[in-house]
Coordinates of N, CA and C in Angstrom, one line a residue:
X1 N 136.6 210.6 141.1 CA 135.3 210.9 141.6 C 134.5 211.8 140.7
X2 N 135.3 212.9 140.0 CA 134.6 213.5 139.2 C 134.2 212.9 137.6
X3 N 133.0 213.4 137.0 CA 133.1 213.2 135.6 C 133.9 214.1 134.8
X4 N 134.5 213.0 133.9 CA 135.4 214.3 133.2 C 134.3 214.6 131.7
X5 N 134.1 215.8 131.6 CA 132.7 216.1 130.3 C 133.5 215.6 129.3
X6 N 132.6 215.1 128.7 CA 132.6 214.9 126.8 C 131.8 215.5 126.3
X7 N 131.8 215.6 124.9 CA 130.5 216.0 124.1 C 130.4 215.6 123.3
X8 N 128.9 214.7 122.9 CA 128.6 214.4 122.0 C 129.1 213.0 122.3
X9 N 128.7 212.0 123.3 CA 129.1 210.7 123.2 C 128.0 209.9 122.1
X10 N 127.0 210.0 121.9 CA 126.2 209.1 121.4 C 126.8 209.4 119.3
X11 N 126.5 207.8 118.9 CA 126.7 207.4 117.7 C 125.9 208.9 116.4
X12 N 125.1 209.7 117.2 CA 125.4 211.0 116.4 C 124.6 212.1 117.3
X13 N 124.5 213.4 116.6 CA 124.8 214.7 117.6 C 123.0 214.5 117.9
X14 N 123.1 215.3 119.4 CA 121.8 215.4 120.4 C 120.9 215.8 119.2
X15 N 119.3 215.3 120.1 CA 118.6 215.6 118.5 C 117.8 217.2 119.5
X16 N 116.9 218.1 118.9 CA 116.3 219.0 119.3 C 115.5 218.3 120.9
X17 N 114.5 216.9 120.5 CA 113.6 216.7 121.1 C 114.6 215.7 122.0
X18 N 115.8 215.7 122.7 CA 116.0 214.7 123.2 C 117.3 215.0 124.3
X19 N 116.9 214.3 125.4 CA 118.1 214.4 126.2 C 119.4 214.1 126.2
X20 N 120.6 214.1 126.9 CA 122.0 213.2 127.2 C 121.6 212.9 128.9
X21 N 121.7 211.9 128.7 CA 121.5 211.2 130.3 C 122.8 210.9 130.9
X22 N 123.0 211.5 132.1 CA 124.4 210.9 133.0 C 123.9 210.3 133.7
X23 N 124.7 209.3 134.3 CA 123.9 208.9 136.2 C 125.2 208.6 136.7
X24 N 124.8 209.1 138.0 CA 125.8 208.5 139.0 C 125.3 207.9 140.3
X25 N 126.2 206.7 140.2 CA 125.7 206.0 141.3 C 126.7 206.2 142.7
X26 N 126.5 206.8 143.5 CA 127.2 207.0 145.1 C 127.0 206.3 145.8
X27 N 128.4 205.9 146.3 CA 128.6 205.3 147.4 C 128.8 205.7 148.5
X28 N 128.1 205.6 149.7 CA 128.9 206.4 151.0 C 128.0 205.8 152.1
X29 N 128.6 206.0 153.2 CA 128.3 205.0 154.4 C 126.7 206.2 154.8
X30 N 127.0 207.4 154.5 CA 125.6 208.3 155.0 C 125.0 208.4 153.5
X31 N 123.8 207.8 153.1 CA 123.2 207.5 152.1 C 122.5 208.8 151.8
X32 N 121.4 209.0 153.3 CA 120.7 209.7 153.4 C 121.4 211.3 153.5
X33 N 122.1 211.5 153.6 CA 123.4 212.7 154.3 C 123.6 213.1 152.2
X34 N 123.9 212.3 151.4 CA 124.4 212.6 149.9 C 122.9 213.1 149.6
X35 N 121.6 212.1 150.0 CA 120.3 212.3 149.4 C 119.8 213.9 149.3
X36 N 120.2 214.5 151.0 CA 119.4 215.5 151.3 C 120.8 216.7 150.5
X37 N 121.9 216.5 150.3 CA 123.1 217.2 149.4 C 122.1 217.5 148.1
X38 N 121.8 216.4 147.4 CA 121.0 216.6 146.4 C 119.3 217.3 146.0
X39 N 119.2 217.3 147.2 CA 118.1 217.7 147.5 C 117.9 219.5 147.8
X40 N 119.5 219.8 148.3 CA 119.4 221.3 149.0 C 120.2 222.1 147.6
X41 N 120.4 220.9 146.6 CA 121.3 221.5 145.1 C 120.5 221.4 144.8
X42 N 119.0 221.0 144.3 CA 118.1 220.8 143.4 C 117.0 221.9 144.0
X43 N 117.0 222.1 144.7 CA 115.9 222.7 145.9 C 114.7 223.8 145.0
X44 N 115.5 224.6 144.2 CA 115.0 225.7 143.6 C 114.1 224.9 142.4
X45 N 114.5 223.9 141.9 CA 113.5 223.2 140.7 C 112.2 222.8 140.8
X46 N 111.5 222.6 139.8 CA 109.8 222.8 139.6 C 110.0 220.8 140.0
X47 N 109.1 220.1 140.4 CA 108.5 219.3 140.9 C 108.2 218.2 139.0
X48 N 108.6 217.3 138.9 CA 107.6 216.4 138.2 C 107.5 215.2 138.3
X49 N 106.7 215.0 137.2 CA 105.9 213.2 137.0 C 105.1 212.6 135.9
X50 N 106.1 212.1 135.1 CA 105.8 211.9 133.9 C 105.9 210.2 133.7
X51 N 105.0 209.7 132.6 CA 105.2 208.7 132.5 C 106.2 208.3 130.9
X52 N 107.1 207.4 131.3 CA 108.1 207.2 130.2 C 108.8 206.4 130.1
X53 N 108.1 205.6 128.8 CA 108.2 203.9 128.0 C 107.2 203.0 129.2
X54 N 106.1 203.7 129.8 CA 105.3 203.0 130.8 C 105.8 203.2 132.1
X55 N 106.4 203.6 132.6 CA 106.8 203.7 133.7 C 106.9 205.1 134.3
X56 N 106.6 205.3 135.2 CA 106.6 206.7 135.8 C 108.1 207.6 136.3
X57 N 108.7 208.3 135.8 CA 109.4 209.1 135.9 C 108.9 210.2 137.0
X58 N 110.0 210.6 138.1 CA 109.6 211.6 139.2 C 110.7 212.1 139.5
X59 N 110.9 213.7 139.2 CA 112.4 214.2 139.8 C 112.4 215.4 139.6
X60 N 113.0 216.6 140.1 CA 112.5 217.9 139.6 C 113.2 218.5 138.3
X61 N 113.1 219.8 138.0 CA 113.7 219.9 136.7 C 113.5 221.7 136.9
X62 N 114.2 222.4 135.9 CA 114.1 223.8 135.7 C 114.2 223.6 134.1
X63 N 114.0 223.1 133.4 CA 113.5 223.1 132.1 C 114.2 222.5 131.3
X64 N 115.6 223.2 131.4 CA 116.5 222.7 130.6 C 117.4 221.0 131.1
X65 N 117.6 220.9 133.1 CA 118.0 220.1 133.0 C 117.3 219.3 134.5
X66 N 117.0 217.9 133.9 CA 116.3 217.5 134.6 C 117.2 216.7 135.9
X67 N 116.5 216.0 136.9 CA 117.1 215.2 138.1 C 116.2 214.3 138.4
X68 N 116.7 213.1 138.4 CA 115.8 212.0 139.6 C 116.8 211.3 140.5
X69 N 116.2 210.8 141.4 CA 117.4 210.3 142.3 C 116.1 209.1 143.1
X70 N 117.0 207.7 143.5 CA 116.7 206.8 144.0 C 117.4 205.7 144.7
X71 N 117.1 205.1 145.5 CA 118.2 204.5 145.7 C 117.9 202.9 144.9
X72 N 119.4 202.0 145.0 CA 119.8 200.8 144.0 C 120.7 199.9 144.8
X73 N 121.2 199.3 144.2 CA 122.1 198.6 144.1 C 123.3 198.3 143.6
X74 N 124.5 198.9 143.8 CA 126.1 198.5 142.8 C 125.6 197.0 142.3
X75 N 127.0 197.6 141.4 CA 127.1 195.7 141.2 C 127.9 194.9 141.8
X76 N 128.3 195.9 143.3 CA 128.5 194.4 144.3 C 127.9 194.1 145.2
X77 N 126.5 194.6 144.9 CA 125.6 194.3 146.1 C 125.5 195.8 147.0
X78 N 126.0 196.6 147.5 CA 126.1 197.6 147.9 C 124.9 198.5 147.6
X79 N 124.1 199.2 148.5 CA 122.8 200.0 148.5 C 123.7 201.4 148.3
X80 N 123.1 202.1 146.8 CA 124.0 203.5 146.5 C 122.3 204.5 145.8
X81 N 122.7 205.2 146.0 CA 122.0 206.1 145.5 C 122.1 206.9 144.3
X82 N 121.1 206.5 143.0 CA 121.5 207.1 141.5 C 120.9 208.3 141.8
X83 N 121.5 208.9 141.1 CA 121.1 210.3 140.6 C 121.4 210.4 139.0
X84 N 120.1 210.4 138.4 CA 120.2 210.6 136.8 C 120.3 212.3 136.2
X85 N 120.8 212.4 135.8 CA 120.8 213.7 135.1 C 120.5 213.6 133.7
X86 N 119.4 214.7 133.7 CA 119.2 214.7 132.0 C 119.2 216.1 131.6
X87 N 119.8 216.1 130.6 CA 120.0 217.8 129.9 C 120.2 218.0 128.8
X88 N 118.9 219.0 128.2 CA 118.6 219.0 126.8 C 119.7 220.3 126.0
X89 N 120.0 220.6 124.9 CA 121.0 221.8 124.1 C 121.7 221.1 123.5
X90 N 120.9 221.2 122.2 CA 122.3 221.0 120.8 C 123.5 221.4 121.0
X91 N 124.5 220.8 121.1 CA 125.9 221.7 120.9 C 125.7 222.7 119.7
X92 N 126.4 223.9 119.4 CA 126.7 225.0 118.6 C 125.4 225.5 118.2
X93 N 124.0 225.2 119.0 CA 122.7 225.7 118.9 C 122.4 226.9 119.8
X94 N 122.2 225.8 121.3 CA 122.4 226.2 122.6 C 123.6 226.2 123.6
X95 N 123.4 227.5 124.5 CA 124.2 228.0 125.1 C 124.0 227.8 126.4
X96 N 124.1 227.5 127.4 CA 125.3 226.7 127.7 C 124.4 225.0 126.5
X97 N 125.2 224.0 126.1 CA 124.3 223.2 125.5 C 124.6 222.3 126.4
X98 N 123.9 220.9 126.3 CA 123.6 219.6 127.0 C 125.0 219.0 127.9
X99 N 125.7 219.1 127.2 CA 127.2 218.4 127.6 C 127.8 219.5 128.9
X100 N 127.3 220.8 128.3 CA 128.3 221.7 129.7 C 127.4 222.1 130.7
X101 N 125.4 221.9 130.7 CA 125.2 221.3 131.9 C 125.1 219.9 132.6
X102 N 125.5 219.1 132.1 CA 125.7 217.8 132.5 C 127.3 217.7 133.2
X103 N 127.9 218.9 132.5 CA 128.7 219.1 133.2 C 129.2 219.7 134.6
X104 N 128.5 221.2 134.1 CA 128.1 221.8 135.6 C 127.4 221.0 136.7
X105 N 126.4 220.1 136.4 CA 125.9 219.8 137.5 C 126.5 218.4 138.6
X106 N 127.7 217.6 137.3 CA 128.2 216.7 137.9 C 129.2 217.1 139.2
X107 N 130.0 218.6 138.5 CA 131.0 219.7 139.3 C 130.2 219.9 140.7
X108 N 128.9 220.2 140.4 CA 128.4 220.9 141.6 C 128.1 220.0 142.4
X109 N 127.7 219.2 142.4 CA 127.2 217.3 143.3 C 128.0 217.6 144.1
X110 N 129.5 217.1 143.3 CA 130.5 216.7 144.0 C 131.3 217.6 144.8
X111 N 131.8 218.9 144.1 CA 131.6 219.8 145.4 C 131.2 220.2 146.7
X112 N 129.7 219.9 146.5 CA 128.5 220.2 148.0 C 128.9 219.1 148.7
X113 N 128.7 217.8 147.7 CA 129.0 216.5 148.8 C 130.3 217.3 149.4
X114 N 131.3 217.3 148.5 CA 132.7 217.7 149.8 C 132.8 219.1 150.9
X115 N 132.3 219.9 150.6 CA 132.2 220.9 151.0 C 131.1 220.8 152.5
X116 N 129.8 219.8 152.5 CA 129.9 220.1 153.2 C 130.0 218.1 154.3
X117 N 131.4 217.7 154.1 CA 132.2 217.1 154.5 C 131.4 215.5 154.7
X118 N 131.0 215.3 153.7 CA 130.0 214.1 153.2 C 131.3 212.9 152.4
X119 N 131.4 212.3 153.6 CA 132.6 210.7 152.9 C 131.7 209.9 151.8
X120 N 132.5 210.3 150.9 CA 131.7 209.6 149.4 C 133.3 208.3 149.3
X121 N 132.4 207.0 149.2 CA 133.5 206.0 149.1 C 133.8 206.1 147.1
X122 N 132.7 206.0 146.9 CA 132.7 206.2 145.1 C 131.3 206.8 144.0
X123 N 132.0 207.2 143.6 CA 130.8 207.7 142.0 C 131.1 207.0 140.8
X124 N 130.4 206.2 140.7 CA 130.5 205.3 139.6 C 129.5 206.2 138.1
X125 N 130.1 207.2 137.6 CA 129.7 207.4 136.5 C 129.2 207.0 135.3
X126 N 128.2 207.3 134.3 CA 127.5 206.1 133.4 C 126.6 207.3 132.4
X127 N 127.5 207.1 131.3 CA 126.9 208.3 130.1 C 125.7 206.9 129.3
X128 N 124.9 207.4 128.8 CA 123.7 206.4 128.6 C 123.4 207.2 127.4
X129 N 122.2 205.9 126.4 CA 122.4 206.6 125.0 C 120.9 207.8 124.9
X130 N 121.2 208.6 124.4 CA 120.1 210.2 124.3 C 118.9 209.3 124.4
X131 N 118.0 210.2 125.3 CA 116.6 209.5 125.4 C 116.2 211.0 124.8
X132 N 114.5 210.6 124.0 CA 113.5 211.0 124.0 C 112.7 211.7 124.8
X133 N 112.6 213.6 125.1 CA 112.3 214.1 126.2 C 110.8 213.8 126.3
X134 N 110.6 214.1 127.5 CA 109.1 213.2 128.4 C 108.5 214.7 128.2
X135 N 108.9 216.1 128.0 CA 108.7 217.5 128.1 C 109.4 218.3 127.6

């Protein structure tokens, strides 16, 4: 259930202007029960809405690492809820850099979900290639 961090998955190192995107897609019988988990972890972040490759982006952020969350579809049909994470820091530039909050924040999800006793059937993890920050 947890992600195990890497650094530096994409074909070369994070650029200044650009994110590492995680997502995780959750599974659990209380959808809304994970939603408001992510909601009461995120709570302190600034609000946004940007539009990006035409399409509108919405999810909060504190500068360095961003959040959206929606609900989808597995690929077995199953209604799950993504949560994207994006987080900007050069490795050996910035401190903490991109990979160890993408890390921290994967840690902390899954923690709160357990902690506060939220049956997650699965986290289907999914490292995606560096996007272009919208800010």
């Amino acid at each position: 259930m947890r992600w195990r961090q890497r650094t530096e998955w994409g074909p070369r190192s994070l650029g200044d202007d650009e994110w590492a995107v995680l997502e995780a897609q959750i599974d659990a019988d209380d959808l809304e029960a994970v939603e408001y988990a992510v909601e009461e972890l995120t709570g302190f972040m600034d609000a946004f809405r940007e539009d990006v490759d035409g399409h509108p982006m919405v999810g909060v952020t504190d500068g360095q690492l961003s959040v959206t969350q929606e609900y989808t579809e597995n690929r077995r049909g199953r209604r799950v809820l993504q949560v994207t994470f994006y987080a900007s820091g050069r490795v050996g530039v910035a401190q903490p850099h991109a990979f160890d909050r993408l890390g921290s924040a994967a840690g902390s999800l899954v923690d709160h979900l357990q902690a506060d006793g939220i049956v997650v059937s699965e986290i289907r993890w999914s490292e995606h290639p560096y996007r272009k920050r919208a800010f």
